[in-house]
CSV table of C-alpha atoms and ligand atoms in Angstrom, one decimal:
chain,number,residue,atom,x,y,z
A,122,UNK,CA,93.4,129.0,114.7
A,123,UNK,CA,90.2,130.4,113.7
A,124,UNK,CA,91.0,130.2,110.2
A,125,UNK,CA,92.4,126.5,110.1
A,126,UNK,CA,89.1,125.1,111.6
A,127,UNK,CA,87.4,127.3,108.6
A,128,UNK,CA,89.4,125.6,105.9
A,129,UNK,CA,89.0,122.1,107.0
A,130,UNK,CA,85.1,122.9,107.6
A,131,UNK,CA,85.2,124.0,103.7
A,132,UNK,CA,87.7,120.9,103.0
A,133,UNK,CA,84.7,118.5,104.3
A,134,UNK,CA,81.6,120.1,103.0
A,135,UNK,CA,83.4,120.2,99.5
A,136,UNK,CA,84.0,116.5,99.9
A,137,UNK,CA,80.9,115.4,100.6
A,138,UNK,CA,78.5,116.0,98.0
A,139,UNK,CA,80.6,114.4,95.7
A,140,UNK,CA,79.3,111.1,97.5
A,141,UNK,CA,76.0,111.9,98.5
A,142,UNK,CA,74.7,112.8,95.4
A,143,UNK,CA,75.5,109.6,93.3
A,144,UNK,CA,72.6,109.0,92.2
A,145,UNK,CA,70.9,105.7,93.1
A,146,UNK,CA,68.8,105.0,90.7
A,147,UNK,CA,69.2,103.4,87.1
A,148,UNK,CA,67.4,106.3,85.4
A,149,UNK,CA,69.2,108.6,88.0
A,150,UNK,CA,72.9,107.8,87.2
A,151,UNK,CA,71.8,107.6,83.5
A,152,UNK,CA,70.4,110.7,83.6
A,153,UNK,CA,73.5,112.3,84.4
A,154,UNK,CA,75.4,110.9,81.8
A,155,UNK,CA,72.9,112.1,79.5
A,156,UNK,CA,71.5,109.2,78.8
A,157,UNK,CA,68.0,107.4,79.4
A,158,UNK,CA,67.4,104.5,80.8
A,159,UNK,CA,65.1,102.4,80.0
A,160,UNK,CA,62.6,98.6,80.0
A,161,UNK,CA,60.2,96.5,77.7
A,162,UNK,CA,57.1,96.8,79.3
A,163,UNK,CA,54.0,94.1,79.4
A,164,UNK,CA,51.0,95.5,79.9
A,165,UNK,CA,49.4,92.5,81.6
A,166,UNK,CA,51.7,93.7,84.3
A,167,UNK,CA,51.0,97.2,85.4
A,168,UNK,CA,48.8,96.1,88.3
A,169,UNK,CA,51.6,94.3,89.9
A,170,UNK,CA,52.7,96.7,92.8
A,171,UNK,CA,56.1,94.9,92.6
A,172,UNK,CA,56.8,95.4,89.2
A,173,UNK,CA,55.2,98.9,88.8
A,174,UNK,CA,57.7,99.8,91.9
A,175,UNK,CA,60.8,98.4,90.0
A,176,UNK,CA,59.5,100.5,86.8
A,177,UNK,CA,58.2,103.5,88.1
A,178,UNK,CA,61.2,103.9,90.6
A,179,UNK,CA,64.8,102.6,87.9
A,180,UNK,CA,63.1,103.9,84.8
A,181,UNK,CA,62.6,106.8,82.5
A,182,UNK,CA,62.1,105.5,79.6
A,183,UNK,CA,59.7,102.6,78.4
A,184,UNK,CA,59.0,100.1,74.9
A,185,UNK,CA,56.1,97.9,74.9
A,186,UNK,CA,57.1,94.3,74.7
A,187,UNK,CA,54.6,93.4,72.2
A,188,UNK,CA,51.4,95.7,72.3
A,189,UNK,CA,52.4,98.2,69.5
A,190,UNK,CA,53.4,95.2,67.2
A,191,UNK,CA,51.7,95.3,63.6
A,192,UNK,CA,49.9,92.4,64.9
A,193,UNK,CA,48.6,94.1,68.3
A,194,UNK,CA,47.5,97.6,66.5
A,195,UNK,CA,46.0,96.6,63.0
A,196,UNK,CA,44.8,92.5,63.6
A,197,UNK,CA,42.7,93.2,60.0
A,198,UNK,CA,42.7,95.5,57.2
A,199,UNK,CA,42.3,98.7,58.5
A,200,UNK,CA,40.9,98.1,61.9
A,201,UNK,CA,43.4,99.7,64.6
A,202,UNK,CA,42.9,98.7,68.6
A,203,UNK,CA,45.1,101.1,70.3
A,204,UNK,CA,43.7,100.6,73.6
A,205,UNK,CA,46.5,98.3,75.3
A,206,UNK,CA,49.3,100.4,73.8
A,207,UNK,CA,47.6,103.4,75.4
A,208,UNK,CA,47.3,102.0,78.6
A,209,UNK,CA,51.5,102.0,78.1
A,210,UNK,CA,52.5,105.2,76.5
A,211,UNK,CA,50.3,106.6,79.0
A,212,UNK,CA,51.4,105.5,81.8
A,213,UNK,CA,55.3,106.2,80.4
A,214,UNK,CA,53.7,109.6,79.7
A,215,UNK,CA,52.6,110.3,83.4
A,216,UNK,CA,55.9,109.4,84.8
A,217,UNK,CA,58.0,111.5,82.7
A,218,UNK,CA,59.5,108.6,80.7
A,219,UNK,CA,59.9,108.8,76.9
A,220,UNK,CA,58.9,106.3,75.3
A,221,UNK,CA,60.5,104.3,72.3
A,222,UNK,CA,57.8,103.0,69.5
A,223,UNK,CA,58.4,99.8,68.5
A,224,UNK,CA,58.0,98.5,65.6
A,225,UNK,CA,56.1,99.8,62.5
A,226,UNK,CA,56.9,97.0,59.6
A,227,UNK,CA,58.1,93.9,60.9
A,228,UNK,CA,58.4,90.4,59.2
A,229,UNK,CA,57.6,89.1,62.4
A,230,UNK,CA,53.9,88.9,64.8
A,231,UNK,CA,52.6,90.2,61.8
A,232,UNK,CA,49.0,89.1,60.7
A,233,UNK,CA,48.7,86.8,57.9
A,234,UNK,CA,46.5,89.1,56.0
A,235,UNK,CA,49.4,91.1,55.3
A,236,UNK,CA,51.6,88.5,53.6
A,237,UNK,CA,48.4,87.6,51.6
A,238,UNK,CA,48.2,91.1,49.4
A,239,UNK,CA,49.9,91.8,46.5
A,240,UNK,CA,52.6,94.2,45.9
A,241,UNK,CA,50.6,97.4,45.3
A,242,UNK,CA,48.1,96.5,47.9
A,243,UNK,CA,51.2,95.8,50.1
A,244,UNK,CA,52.7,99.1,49.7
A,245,UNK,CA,49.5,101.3,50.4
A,246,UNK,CA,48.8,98.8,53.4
A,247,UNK,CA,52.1,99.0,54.8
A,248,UNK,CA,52.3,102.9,53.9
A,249,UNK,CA,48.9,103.0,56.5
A,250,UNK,CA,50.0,101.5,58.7
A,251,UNK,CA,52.7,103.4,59.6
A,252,UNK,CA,50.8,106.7,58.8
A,253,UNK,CA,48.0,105.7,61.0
A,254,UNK,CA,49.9,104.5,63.7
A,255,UNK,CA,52.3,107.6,64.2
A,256,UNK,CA,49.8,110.0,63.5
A,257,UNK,CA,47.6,108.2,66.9
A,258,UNK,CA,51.3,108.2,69.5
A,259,UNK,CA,52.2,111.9,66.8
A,260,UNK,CA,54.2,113.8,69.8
A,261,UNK,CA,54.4,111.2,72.5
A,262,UNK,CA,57.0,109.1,70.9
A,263,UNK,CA,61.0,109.9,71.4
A,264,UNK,CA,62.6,107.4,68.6
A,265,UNK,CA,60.3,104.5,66.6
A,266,UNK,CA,61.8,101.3,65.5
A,267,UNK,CA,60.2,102.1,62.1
A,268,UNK,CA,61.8,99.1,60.1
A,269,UNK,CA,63.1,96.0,62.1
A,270,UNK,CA,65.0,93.1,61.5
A,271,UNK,CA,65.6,93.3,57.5
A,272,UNK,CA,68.5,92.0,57.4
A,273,UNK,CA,69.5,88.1,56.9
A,274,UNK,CA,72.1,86.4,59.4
A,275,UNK,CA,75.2,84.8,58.2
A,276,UNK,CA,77.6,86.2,55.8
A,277,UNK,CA,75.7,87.4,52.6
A,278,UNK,CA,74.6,90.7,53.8
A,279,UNK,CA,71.3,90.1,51.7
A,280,UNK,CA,67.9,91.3,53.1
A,281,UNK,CA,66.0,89.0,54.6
A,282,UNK,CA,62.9,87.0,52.8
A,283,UNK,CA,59.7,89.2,53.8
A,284,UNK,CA,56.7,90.2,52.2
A,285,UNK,CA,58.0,93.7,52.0
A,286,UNK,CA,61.2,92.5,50.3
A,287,UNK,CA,60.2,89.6,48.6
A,288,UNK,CA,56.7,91.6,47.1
A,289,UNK,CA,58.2,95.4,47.0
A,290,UNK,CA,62.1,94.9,46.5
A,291,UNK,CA,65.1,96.8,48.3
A,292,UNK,CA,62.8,100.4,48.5
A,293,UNK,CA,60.3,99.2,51.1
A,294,UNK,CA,62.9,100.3,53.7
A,295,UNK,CA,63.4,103.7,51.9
A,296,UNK,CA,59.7,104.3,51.3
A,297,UNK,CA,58.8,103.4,55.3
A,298,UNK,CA,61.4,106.2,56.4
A,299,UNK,CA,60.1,108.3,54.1
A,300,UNK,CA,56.2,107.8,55.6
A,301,UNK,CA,57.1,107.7,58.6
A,302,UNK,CA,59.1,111.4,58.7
A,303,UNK,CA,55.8,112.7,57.2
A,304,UNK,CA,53.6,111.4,59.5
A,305,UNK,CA,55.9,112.3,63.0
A,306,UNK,CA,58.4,115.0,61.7
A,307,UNK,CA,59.1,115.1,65.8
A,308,UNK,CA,59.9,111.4,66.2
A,309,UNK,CA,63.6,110.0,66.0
A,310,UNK,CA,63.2,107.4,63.1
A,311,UNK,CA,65.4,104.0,63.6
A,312,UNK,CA,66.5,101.2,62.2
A,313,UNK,CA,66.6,98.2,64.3
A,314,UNK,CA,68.4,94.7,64.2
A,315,UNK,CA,70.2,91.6,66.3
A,316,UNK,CA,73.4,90.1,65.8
A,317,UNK,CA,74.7,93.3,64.2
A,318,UNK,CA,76.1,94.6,67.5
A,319,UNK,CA,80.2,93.9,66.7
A,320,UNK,CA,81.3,94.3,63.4
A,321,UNK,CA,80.4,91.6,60.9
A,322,UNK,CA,78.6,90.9,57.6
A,323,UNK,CA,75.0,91.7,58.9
A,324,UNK,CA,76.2,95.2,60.5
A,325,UNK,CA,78.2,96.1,57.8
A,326,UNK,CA,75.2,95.3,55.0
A,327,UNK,CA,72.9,97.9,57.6
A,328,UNK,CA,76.0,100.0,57.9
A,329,UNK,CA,76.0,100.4,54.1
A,330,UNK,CA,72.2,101.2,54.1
A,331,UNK,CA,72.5,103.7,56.7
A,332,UNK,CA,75.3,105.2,55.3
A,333,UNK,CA,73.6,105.5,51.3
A,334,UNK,CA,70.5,106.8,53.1
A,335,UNK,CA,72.2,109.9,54.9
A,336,UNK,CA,74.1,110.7,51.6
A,337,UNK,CA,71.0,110.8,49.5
A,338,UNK,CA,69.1,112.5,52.6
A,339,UNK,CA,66.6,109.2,53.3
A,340,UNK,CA,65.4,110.1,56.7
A,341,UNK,CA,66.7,108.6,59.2
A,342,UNK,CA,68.0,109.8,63.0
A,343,UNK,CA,69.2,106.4,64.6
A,344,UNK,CA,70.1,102.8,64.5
A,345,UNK,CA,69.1,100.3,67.2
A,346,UNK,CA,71.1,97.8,68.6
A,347,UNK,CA,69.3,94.9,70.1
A,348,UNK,CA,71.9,93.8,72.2
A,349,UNK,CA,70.4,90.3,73.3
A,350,UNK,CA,73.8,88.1,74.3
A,351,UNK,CA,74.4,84.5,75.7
A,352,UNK,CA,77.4,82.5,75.5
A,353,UNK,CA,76.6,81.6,72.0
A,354,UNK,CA,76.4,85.5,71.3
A,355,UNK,CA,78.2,86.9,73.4
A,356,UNK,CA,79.1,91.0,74.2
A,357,UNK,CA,81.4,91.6,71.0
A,358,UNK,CA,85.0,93.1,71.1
A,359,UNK,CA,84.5,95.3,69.4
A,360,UNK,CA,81.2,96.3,70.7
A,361,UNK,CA,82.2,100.4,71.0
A,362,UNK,CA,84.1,100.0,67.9
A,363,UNK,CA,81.1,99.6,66.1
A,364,UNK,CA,78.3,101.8,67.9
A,365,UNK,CA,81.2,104.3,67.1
A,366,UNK,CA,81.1,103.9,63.2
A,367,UNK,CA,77.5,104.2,62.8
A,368,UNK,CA,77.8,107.0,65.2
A,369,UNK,CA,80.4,108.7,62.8
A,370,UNK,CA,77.8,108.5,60.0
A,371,UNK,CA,76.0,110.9,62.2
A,372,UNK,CA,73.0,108.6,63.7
A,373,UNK,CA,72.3,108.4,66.7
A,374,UNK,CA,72.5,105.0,68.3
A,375,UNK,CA,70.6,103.0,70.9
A,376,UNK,CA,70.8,100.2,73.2
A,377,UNK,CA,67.4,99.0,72.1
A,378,UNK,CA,66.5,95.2,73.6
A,379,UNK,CA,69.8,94.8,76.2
A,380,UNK,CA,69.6,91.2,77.6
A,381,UNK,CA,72.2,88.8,78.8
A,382,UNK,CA,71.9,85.0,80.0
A,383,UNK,CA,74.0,84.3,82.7
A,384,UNK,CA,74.1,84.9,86.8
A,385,UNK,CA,76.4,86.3,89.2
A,386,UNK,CA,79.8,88.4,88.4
A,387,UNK,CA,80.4,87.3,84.7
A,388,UNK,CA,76.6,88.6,84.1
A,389,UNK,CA,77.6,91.5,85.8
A,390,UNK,CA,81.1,92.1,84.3
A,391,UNK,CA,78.7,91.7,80.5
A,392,UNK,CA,76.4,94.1,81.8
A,393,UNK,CA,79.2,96.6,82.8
A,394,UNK,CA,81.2,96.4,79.2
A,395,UNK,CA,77.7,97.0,77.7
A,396,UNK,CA,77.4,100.5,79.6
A,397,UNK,CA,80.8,101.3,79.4
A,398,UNK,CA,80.8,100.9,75.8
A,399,UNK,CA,77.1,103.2,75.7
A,400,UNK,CA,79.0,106.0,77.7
A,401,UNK,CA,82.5,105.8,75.3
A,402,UNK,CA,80.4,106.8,72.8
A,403,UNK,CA,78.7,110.4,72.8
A,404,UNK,CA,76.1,109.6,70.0
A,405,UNK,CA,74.9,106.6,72.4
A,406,UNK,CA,72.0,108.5,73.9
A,407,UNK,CA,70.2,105.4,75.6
A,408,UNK,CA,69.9,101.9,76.9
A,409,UNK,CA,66.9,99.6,77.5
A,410,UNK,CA,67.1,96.4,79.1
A,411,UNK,CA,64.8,93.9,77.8
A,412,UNK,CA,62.3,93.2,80.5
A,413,UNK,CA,62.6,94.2,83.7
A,414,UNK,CA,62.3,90.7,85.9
A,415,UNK,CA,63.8,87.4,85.1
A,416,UNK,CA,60.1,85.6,86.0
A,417,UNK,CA,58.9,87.6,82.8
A,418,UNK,CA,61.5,87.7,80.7
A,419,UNK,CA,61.4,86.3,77.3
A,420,UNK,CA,64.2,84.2,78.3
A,421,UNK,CA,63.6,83.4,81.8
A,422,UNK,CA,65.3,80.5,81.9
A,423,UNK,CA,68.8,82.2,81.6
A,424,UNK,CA,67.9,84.8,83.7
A,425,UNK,CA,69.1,87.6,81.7
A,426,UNK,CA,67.8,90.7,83.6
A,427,UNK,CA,69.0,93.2,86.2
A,428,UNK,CA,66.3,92.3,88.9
A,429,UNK,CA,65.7,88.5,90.2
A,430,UNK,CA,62.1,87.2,89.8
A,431,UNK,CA,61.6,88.5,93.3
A,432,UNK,CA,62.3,91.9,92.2
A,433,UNK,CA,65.7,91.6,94.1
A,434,UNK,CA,68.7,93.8,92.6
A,435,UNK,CA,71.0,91.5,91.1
A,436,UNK,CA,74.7,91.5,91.0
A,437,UNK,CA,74.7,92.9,87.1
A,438,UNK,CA,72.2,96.0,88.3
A,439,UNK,CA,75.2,97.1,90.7
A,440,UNK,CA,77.4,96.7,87.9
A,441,UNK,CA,75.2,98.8,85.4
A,442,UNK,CA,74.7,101.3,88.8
A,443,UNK,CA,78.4,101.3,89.2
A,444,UNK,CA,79.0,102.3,85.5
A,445,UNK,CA,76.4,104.8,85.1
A,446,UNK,CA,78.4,106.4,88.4
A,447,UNK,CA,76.1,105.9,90.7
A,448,UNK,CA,75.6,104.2,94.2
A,449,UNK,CA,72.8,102.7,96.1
A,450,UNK,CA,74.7,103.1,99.2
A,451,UNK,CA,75.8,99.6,99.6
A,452,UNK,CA,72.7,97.8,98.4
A,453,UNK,CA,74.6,94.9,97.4
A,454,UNK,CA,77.5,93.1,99.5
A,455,UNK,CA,80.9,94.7,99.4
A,456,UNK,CA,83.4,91.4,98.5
A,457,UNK,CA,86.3,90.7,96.4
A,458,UNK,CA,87.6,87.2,95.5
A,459,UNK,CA,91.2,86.9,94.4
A,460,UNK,CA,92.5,84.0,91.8
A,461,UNK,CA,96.5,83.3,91.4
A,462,UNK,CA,98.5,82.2,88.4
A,463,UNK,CA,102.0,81.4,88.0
A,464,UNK,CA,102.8,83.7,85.0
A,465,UNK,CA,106.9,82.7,84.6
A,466,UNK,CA,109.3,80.2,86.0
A,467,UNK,CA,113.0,80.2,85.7
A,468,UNK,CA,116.0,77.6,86.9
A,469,UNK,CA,115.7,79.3,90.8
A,470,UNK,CA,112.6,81.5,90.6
A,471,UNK,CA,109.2,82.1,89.7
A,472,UNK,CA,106.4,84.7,89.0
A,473,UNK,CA,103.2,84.7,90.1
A,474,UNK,CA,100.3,87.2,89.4
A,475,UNK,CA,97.0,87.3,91.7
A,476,UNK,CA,93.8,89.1,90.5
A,477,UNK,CA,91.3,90.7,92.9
A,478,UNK,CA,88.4,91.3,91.5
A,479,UNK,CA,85.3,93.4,93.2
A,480,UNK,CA,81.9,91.9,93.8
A,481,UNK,CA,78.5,93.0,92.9
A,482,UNK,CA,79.6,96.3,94.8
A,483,UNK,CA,82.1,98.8,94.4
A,484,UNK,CA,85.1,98.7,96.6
A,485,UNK,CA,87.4,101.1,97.7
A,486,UNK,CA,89.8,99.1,98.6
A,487,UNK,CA,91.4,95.1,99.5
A,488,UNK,CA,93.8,93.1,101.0
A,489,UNK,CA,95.5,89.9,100.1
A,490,UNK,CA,97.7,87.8,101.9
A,491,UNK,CA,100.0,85.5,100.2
A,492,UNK,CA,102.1,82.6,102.3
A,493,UNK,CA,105.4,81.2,100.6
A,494,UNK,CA,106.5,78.4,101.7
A,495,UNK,CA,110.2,78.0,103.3
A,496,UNK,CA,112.6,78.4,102.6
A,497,UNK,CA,111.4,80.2,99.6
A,498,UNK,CA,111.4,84.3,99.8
A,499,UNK,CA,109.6,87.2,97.8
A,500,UNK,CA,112.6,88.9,95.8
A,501,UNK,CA,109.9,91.5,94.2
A,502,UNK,CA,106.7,92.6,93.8
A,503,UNK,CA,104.8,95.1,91.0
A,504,UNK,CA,101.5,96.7,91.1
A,505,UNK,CA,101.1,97.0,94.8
A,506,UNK,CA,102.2,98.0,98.3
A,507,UNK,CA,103.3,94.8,100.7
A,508,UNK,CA,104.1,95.0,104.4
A,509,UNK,CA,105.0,91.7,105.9
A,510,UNK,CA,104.8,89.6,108.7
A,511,UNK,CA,107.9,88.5,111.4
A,512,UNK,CA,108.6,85.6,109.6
A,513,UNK,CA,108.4,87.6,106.2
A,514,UNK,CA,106.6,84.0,104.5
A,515,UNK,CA,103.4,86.5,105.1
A,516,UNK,CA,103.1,89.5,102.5
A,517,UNK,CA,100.0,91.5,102.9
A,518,UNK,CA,99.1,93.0,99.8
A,519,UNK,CA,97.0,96.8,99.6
A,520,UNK,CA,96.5,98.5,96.0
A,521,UNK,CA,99.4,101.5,95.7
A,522,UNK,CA,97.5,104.3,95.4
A,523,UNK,CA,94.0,104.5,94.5
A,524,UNK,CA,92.4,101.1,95.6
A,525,UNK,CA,88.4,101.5,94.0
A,526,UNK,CA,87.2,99.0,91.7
A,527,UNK,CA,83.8,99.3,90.3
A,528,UNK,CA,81.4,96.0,91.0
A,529,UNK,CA,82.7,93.3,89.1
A,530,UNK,CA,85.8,95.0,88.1
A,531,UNK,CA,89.5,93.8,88.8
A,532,UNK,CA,93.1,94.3,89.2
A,533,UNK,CA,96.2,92.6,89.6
A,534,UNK,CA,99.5,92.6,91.1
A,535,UNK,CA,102.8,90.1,90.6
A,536,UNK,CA,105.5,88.9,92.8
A,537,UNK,CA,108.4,86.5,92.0
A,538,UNK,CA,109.5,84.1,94.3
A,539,UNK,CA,113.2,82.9,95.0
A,540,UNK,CA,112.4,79.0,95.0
A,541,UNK,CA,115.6,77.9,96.7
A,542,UNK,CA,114.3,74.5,95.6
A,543,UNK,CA,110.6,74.5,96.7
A,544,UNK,CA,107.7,75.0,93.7
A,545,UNK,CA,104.8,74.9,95.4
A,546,UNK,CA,102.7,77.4,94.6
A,547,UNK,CA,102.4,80.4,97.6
A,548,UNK,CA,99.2,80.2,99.2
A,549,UNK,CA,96.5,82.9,98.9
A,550,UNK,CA,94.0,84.0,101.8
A,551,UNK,CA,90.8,85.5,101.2
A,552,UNK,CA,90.5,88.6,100.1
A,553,UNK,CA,89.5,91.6,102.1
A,554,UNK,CA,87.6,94.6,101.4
A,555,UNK,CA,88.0,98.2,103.2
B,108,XIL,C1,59.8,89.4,71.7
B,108,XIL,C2,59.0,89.5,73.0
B,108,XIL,O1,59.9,89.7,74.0
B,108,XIL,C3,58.2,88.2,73.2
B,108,XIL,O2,57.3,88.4,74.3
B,108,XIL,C4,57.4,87.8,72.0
B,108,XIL,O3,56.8,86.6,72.2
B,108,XIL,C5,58.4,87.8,70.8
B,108,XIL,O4,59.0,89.0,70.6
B,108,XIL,N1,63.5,91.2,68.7
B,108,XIL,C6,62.5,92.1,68.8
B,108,XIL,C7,61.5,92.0,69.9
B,108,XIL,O5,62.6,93.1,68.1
B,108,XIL,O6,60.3,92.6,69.5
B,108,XIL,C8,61.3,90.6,70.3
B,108,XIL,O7,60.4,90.6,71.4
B,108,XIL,C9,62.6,90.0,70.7
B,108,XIL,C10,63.6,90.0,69.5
């Protein structure tokens, strides 16, 4: 007797810390994936006690927005202002959160002056600048952006018009790798685009650099991947796929600007594939989302963040939770909806399939109820366990077997339907959670 109580007091305490220690934050449940987790950060916004609370509490790991821009460090010829970017990699610093530099050489928020030298002015200008600017962050920075955005859109796989390319040619990129290992041998050197996250023209052309710069030993430790989607760019296929190839050239990668327009559980289901890809692929040591409110994002008006402009968790931060494996014990609403098709029909009979798919929490379990309408009758069913009622028109469907779906995610299960001369569709309840 004395022994059974023993085993199921062992059987419980074994069982329980599985739960309680999900870990409910962000930087928590990314943490113990091996992963960071981190936000672009505006300086104008560290005295905001809501925002710093959001930050200091989902993050560990930080990238100023704009302050350590070409144009925010080095506004004329030599004449650094490094106190905003300090007031950032500092306060990254005292919470424990590495910090990703971003970006050395840039075509973009650059000053005119630099566009206005000529090539061999370029070159030593562009070759301080990135000297000078490591050497000041020289062991606080994890990874720098060192070259950004070189590549043209469309199909050509050319470089994109810059001064660097148009005044130095193709070995600008080379040469800034090259300054840049020498002036923060610790610091993981990246390249860094958009619209190269699937496989297309652009990623192949930085595929192909990548991949000639590790043969001939260029330095270089990872490739960025800005990630920003709407329904015009949406999360690629074959998103993994291609973290995984660049991965296999043996770069790191990184989710380096993650943002994605949208609301409720398509937003979420986005921000889910995003994380799931991250985690299929070991190299994938990091994701930051790009902002960390909608009110301040660069693209506020399609909402793209994880928190609301009130700070409030949205639906797509339970998702990325859910994915990293954690929980926030029930932060958001546990809910599933269901949606019914008719997948076949047949002379007498017809198949129908119903997807139930979890809400901005994770389930561990539904129910579904499906009515037919006399005199039809339910001949079979696949994909799940039905009881019925009296007048066996009412199935009640439960998952067979294990019943959890992560926020946003879904299942199905089928049923045909002896019509015995009635087609209308079965009607489906609400679905349940438990
Ligand atoms: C954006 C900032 O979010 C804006 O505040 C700024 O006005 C323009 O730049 N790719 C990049 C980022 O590498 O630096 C850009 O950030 C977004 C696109």
């Amino acid at each position: 007797m004395i022994g059974t109580v023993g085993a199921l007091c062992v059987t419980g305490v074994v069982a329980m810390p599985g739960t309680a220690s999900a870990a409910s934050t962000l930087a928590g449940a990314a943490a113990e994936q091996g992963r960071y987790f981190g936000a672009a950060v505006s300086a104008g916004q560290l005295n905001e006690p809501d925002y710093m609370s959001r930050l200091n509490g989902e993050f560990n790991s930080l990238t100023a927005e704009n302050e350590m821009k070409w144009d925010a460090l080095e506004p004329s010829r030599n004449s650094f202002n490094f106190g905003t970017a300090d007031r950032i990699v500092d306060h990254g610093r005292s919470r424990n959160m590495s910090v990703r530099g971003h970006t050395l050489v840039w075509h973009s928020q650059l000053p005119g002056w630099v566009g206005s030298l000529g090539a061999n002015d370029l070159r030593s200008a562009m070759n301080n600048h990135i000297t000078t600017v490591m050497r000041h962050y020289r062991g606080k920075i994890h990874s720098w952006d060192v070259v950004n955005e070189a590549f043209q859109d469309g199909g050509s796989g050319a470089r994109r018009s810059s001064p660097f390319q148009d005044k130095l040619g193709n070995g600008w990129i080379e040469e800034s790798f090259r300054t840049a290992r020498a002036a923060d041998p610790g610091a993981k050197l990246c390249y860094n685009d958009y619209n190269t996250d699937g496989v297309n023209a652009k990623s192949d052309a930085v595929y192909t650099m990548v991949r000639d710069f590790k043969q001939r030993g260029v330095p270089i430790d990872c490739v960025g991947f800005q990630s920003h989607f709407n329904s015009n760019s949406p999360v690629p296929g074959d998103y993994q796929r291609n973290l995984q190839r660049f991965a296999d050239l043996g770069v790191d990668v990184q989710i380096t600007e993650l943002d994605i327009e949208g609301s409720g559980t398509a937003q979420a289901n986005d921000y889910r594939r995003v994380v799931e890809a991250c985690l299929a692929v070991s190299r994938c040591t990091g994701i930051t989302v790009w902002g960390v409110t909608d009110k301040y994002s660069w693209r506020s008006g399609g909402t793209p963040l994880l928190f609301d402009g009130n700070y409030n968790k949205k639906p797509a931060y339970h998702a990325v939770l859910a994915a990293l494996g954690g929980s926030d014990g029930g932060g958001g609403d546990a809910s599933c909806t269901v949606s019914y098709e008719q997948t076949d029909r047949w002379g007498d009979r017809f198949n129908g399939r119903v997807t139930v798919r979890a809400g901005s929490s994770a389930i561990s379990s539904w129910r579904v109820n499906v009515t037919v309408h006399s005199p039809q009758r339910i001949s079979a069913t696949w994909n799940g366990s039905p009881t019925w009622d009296s007048s066996g028109n009412v199935m009640t469907m439960r998952p067979s077997g294990n019943g959890s779906l992560s926020a946003g995610a879904s299942t199905s299960f089928g049923f045909t339907v002896m019509a015995n001369n009635n087609w209308t569709a079965p009607s489906i309840g609400a679905c349940s959670v438990s």
